[in-house]
Amino acid sequence: MVDFSAVKAIDFHTHAEEPCNHGRDDGYNEFQAGMATYFKNPAGAEGMLPTVQDTAAYYRERNIAAVIFPVDAERETGFRRYSNEEVAQICAENDDILIPFASIDPHKGKAGAREVKRLVRDFGVRGFKFHPTMQGFFPNDRDACYTVLEACAEEGVITLFHTGQTGVGSGMRGGMGMRLKYSNPMHLDDVAVDFPDMPIILAHPSFPWTEEGLAVAQHKPNVYYDMSGWSPKYFPETFIRYANSILKKKMLFGSDWPALTPDRWLADFADAPFKDEVRPLILKENALRLLGESNG
């Protein structure tokens, strides 16, 4: 298991991008090329995406623990999802550094709820990643997704929702069919009311709805923010001000690996105007509390 007293940070947002149980589907190279252009990073190019094993080695070398997950968006994108079970198994083989999350399209309803319970009970999954834009749903649509969210709440796991704009489909014809409206963080205000004991993480600074996201995180005790997907040097001033004050115990370091590397994120974080007493909270201590872990 991860020795949390020894790692220097916890990256709460990394992706299992390279298929671990099948080859690339038609159109997947074009999708990843668009991501590489958006993030100005070659990680999406053919042969450049890291496997889960590669990710473990990378983070182990840096002594950073990492929450990792695939994204189940096959219904909307046509790309076959990666095996939650296989990702979890590789995490178990690298449990000194990787923390397993999974992903289930909430439209899968009762079947998805059963999968949630099985993954938690049999594979040790600690949380679930949802991407409203890639999965095509409003988080507060009770008919579309509450069956799966109810299972998450019953199992006592963390839920992590993409919020704001996305690099997925950016610059592609019709945005690859991705609709940004689903990822307004204000939709998660309803989720936080309906599931008041379920930890909810807003992923990314929620642009262009940053202030809405900050309002939800401030108002609802069970809502947190991960700071992934953006270099800290581009964080809005309001976002930094809240992170330095009333949300300092709710902000989590996240990179968005492999699109944005922790090396770049941490280097820019060091130069950003965060208070000295806030930095360790963001890098590790808030994540420890959310995961129910001690610092040794």
Coordinates of C-alpha atoms in Angstrom, one line a residue:
M1 CA 0.0 0.0 0.0
V2 CA 1.0 3.6 -0.5
D3 CA 3.2 4.9 2.3
F4 CA 1.5 8.3 2.5
S5 CA 4.1 9.5 5.0
A6 CA 6.8 9.1 2.4
V7 CA 5.3 10.4 -0.8
K8 CA 5.8 14.1 -1.4
A9 CA 2.4 14.7 -3.1
I10 CA -0.8 13.1 -4.3
D11 CA -1.9 13.7 -7.9
F12 CA -5.7 13.3 -7.8
H13 CA -6.2 13.4 -11.6
T14 CA -4.4 11.0 -14.0
H15 CA -5.8 9.1 -17.0
A16 CA -5.4 5.6 -18.1
E17 CA -5.4 6.6 -21.8
E18 CA -3.8 3.7 -23.7
P19 CA -6.1 0.8 -24.2
C20 CA -5.0 -2.1 -22.0
N21 CA -7.4 -4.7 -23.4
H22 CA -7.7 -3.9 -27.1
G23 CA -6.2 -1.9 -30.0
R24 CA -7.2 1.6 -30.9
D25 CA -10.6 2.1 -32.5
D26 CA -11.2 4.0 -35.8
G27 CA -11.0 7.7 -35.2
Y28 CA -9.1 7.4 -31.9
N29 CA -5.8 8.7 -33.4
E30 CA -7.5 11.8 -34.7
F31 CA -9.1 12.3 -31.3
Q32 CA -5.8 12.1 -29.6
A33 CA -4.1 14.3 -32.2
G34 CA -6.6 17.0 -31.3
M35 CA -5.9 16.5 -27.6
A36 CA -2.1 16.8 -28.3
T37 CA -2.7 20.1 -30.2
Y38 CA -5.0 21.5 -27.5
F39 CA -2.5 20.8 -24.7
K40 CA 0.6 21.5 -26.8
N41 CA 1.9 18.1 -25.7
P42 CA 2.9 15.1 -27.9
A43 CA 1.4 12.6 -25.4
G44 CA -1.5 11.9 -27.7
A45 CA 0.5 11.0 -30.7
E46 CA 0.7 7.4 -32.0
G47 CA 2.9 5.4 -29.7
M48 CA 3.3 8.2 -27.2
L49 CA 0.5 7.5 -24.7
P50 CA 1.7 5.8 -21.5
T51 CA 0.3 2.6 -20.3
V52 CA -0.8 2.2 -16.7
Q53 CA 2.5 0.4 -15.9
D54 CA 4.4 3.3 -17.5
T55 CA 2.4 5.7 -15.4
A56 CA 3.3 3.8 -12.2
A57 CA 7.0 3.9 -13.1
Y58 CA 6.9 7.6 -13.9
Y59 CA 5.2 8.5 -10.6
R60 CA 7.3 6.1 -8.5
E61 CA 10.4 7.8 -9.9
R62 CA 9.1 11.1 -8.6
N63 CA 7.7 9.8 -5.3
I64 CA 4.2 11.1 -6.1
A65 CA 1.1 8.9 -5.5
A66 CA -1.5 9.1 -8.3
V67 CA -5.2 8.5 -8.5
I68 CA -5.8 6.9 -11.9
F69 CA -8.9 6.1 -13.9
P70 CA -10.2 5.3 -17.5
V71 CA -13.2 7.1 -18.9
D72 CA -16.2 5.1 -20.0
A73 CA -17.6 7.1 -22.9
E74 CA -18.2 4.5 -25.5
R75 CA -21.9 5.3 -25.9
E76 CA -21.1 8.9 -27.0
T77 CA -17.8 8.5 -28.7
G78 CA -17.9 5.0 -30.1
F79 CA -14.5 4.2 -28.6
R80 CA -14.6 1.0 -26.6
R81 CA -14.0 1.7 -23.0
Y82 CA -10.9 0.4 -21.2
S83 CA -11.4 -2.4 -18.7
N84 CA -12.0 -1.0 -15.2
E85 CA -11.0 -4.4 -13.8
E86 CA -7.7 -4.5 -15.7
V87 CA -6.8 -0.9 -14.6
A88 CA -7.6 -1.9 -11.0
Q89 CA -5.5 -5.0 -11.3
I90 CA -2.5 -3.1 -12.5
C91 CA -3.0 -0.6 -9.7
A92 CA -3.0 -3.6 -7.3
E93 CA 0.3 -4.6 -8.7
N94 CA 1.6 -1.1 -8.2
D95 CA -0.2 -0.3 -5.0
D96 CA 2.8 1.5 -3.6
I97 CA 2.1 4.4 -5.9
L98 CA -1.3 4.0 -7.7
I99 CA -4.8 4.6 -6.2
P100 CA -7.5 2.9 -8.3
F101 CA -10.6 4.8 -9.5
A102 CA -12.9 3.6 -12.2
S103 CA -15.5 5.0 -14.7
I104 CA -19.0 3.9 -15.6
D105 CA -21.4 5.7 -18.0
P106 CA -24.3 6.6 -15.7
H107 CA -26.7 5.7 -18.5
K108 CA -26.0 2.1 -17.7
G109 CA -28.4 2.3 -14.8
K110 CA -28.9 -0.9 -12.7
A111 CA -26.1 -2.7 -14.6
G112 CA -23.8 0.2 -13.8
A113 CA -24.8 0.2 -10.2
R114 CA -24.0 -3.5 -9.9
E115 CA -20.6 -2.8 -11.5
V116 CA -20.0 0.0 -9.0
K117 CA -20.5 -2.4 -6.1
R118 CA -18.5 -5.2 -7.7
L119 CA -15.5 -2.9 -8.4
V120 CA -15.5 -1.5 -4.9
R121 CA -16.0 -4.8 -3.1
D122 CA -13.8 -7.1 -5.3
F123 CA -11.2 -4.7 -6.8
G124 CA -10.7 -2.1 -4.1
V125 CA -11.7 0.8 -6.3
R126 CA -11.8 4.1 -4.2
G127 CA -13.8 6.3 -6.5
F128 CA -15.4 7.0 -9.8
K129 CA -14.7 9.5 -12.6
F130 CA -17.6 11.0 -14.5
H131 CA -17.3 13.2 -17.6
P132 CA -20.7 14.8 -18.4
T133 CA -19.5 16.2 -21.7
M134 CA -18.0 12.9 -23.0
Q135 CA -20.8 10.8 -21.5
G136 CA -23.6 13.1 -22.6
F137 CA -25.5 13.8 -19.4
F138 CA -26.5 16.5 -16.9
P139 CA -25.3 15.3 -13.5
N140 CA -28.5 16.4 -11.8
D141 CA -30.7 14.4 -14.3
R142 CA -32.2 11.9 -11.8
D143 CA -33.5 9.6 -14.5
A144 CA -30.3 9.5 -16.5
C145 CA -27.7 8.9 -13.7
Y146 CA -28.9 8.7 -10.2
T147 CA -29.1 4.9 -10.1
V148 CA -25.3 4.8 -10.5
L149 CA -24.7 7.7 -8.1
E150 CA -26.9 6.1 -5.5
A151 CA -24.6 3.0 -5.7
C152 CA -21.5 5.2 -5.3
A153 CA -23.1 6.9 -2.2
E154 CA -24.0 3.5 -0.7
E155 CA -20.5 2.2 -1.2
G156 CA -19.0 5.3 0.4
V157 CA -16.7 6.1 -2.5
I158 CA -15.5 9.4 -4.0
T159 CA -17.1 10.8 -7.1
L160 CA -15.0 13.1 -9.5
F161 CA -16.8 15.1 -12.2
H162 CA -15.2 16.8 -15.1
T163 CA -16.3 20.5 -15.1
G164 CA -15.9 23.3 -17.6
Q165 CA -14.4 23.4 -21.1
T166 CA -12.6 20.3 -22.4
G167 CA -9.8 19.5 -24.8
V168 CA -11.9 16.5 -26.0
G169 CA -13.0 17.3 -29.5
S170 CA -11.5 20.8 -29.4
G171 CA -11.0 22.1 -32.9
M172 CA -12.5 19.1 -34.5
R173 CA -15.5 19.2 -36.8
G174 CA -18.6 19.8 -34.6
G175 CA -16.4 19.4 -31.5
M176 CA -16.6 15.6 -32.1
G177 CA -20.2 15.9 -30.9
M178 CA -19.1 17.0 -27.5
R179 CA -21.5 19.5 -25.8
L180 CA -20.0 21.8 -23.2
K181 CA -23.3 22.6 -21.5
Y182 CA -23.3 19.3 -19.6
S183 CA -20.2 20.3 -17.6
N184 CA -21.4 23.5 -15.9
P185 CA -20.5 22.8 -12.2
M186 CA -23.8 24.4 -11.0
H187 CA -25.5 21.1 -12.0
L188 CA -23.5 19.5 -9.3
D189 CA -25.1 21.7 -6.6
D190 CA -28.2 19.5 -6.9
V191 CA -26.1 16.4 -6.7
A192 CA -24.4 17.7 -3.5
V193 CA -27.9 18.3 -2.0
D194 CA -29.3 14.9 -3.0
F195 CA -26.1 13.1 -1.8
P196 CA -24.9 15.2 1.1
D197 CA -22.5 12.5 2.5
M198 CA -20.9 11.6 -0.8
P199 CA -17.6 13.3 -1.6
I200 CA -17.8 15.2 -4.9
I201 CA -14.8 16.6 -6.6
L202 CA -15.0 19.3 -9.3
A203 CA -12.2 18.5 -11.8
H204 CA -10.4 21.5 -13.3
P205 CA -11.0 25.2 -12.7
S206 CA -14.4 25.0 -14.4
F207 CA -13.8 27.7 -17.1
P208 CA -15.9 29.6 -18.1
W209 CA -18.0 28.8 -15.0
T210 CA -15.2 29.2 -12.5
E211 CA -17.2 31.4 -10.1
E212 CA -20.2 29.0 -10.2
G213 CA -17.9 26.2 -9.2
L214 CA -16.3 28.1 -6.4
A215 CA -19.7 29.0 -5.1
V216 CA -20.8 25.3 -5.1
A217 CA -17.5 24.2 -3.4
Q218 CA -17.9 26.9 -0.7
H219 CA -21.6 26.3 0.0
K220 CA -21.6 22.5 0.1
P221 CA -19.4 20.8 2.7
N222 CA -19.0 17.6 0.6
V223 CA -17.7 19.4 -2.6
Y224 CA -14.0 19.7 -3.4
Y225 CA -11.9 21.0 -6.3
D226 CA -9.0 19.3 -8.1
M227 CA -6.8 21.8 -9.9
S228 CA -5.9 19.7 -12.9
G229 CA -5.9 20.5 -16.6
W230 CA -4.5 23.9 -16.3
S231 CA -1.0 25.2 -15.6
P232 CA -1.2 27.1 -12.3
K233 CA 0.2 30.2 -14.1
Y234 CA -3.1 30.4 -16.0
F235 CA -5.4 30.1 -13.0
P236 CA -7.9 32.9 -12.7
E237 CA -7.2 35.4 -9.9
T238 CA -10.4 34.5 -8.2
F239 CA -9.6 30.8 -8.2
I240 CA -6.2 31.5 -6.5
R241 CA -7.8 33.9 -4.0
Y242 CA -10.4 31.2 -2.9
A243 CA -7.6 28.6 -2.8
N244 CA -5.6 30.8 -0.5
S245 CA -8.5 31.4 1.9
I246 CA -12.0 29.9 2.3
L247 CA -11.3 26.9 0.1
K248 CA -7.8 26.1 1.2
K249 CA -8.9 22.8 2.8
K250 CA -10.8 21.8 -0.3
M251 CA -8.3 22.2 -3.1
L252 CA -6.4 19.2 -4.5
F253 CA -3.3 18.9 -6.7
G254 CA -4.1 17.3 -10.0
S255 CA -2.2 17.3 -13.2
D256 CA -4.3 15.7 -15.9
W257 CA -1.5 13.3 -16.9
P258 CA -0.6 12.6 -19.6
A259 CA -2.0 15.7 -21.2
L260 CA -0.4 17.9 -18.6
T261 CA 2.5 16.4 -16.7
P262 CA 3.1 16.8 -13.0
D263 CA 6.6 18.1 -13.7
R264 CA 5.1 21.1 -15.5
W265 CA 2.3 21.6 -13.1
L266 CA 4.5 21.5 -10.0
A267 CA 7.1 23.8 -11.6
D268 CA 4.4 26.4 -12.4
F269 CA 2.8 25.9 -9.0
A270 CA 6.1 26.8 -7.3
D271 CA 6.0 30.2 -9.1
A272 CA 2.3 30.9 -8.6
P273 CA 1.1 33.2 -5.7
F274 CA 0.0 30.6 -3.2
K275 CA 0.6 31.1 0.5
D276 CA 3.3 29.0 2.1
E277 CA 0.9 27.5 4.6
V278 CA -1.6 26.5 1.8
R279 CA 0.9 24.7 -0.5
P280 CA 1.1 21.5 1.7
L281 CA -2.7 21.4 2.0
I282 CA -3.0 21.4 -1.8
L283 CA -0.2 19.0 -2.5
K284 CA -1.0 16.3 0.0
E285 CA -2.9 17.0 3.2
N286 CA -6.3 17.7 1.7
A287 CA -6.1 14.5 -0.4
L288 CA -5.2 12.5 2.7
R289 CA -8.2 13.7 4.6
L290 CA -10.5 13.0 1.6
L291 CA -9.1 9.5 1.2
G292 CA -9.4 8.8 4.9
E293 CA -5.6 8.2 5.2
S294 CA -3.1 9.4 7.8
N295 CA 0.2 11.1 7.1
G296 CA 2.0 8.5 9.2

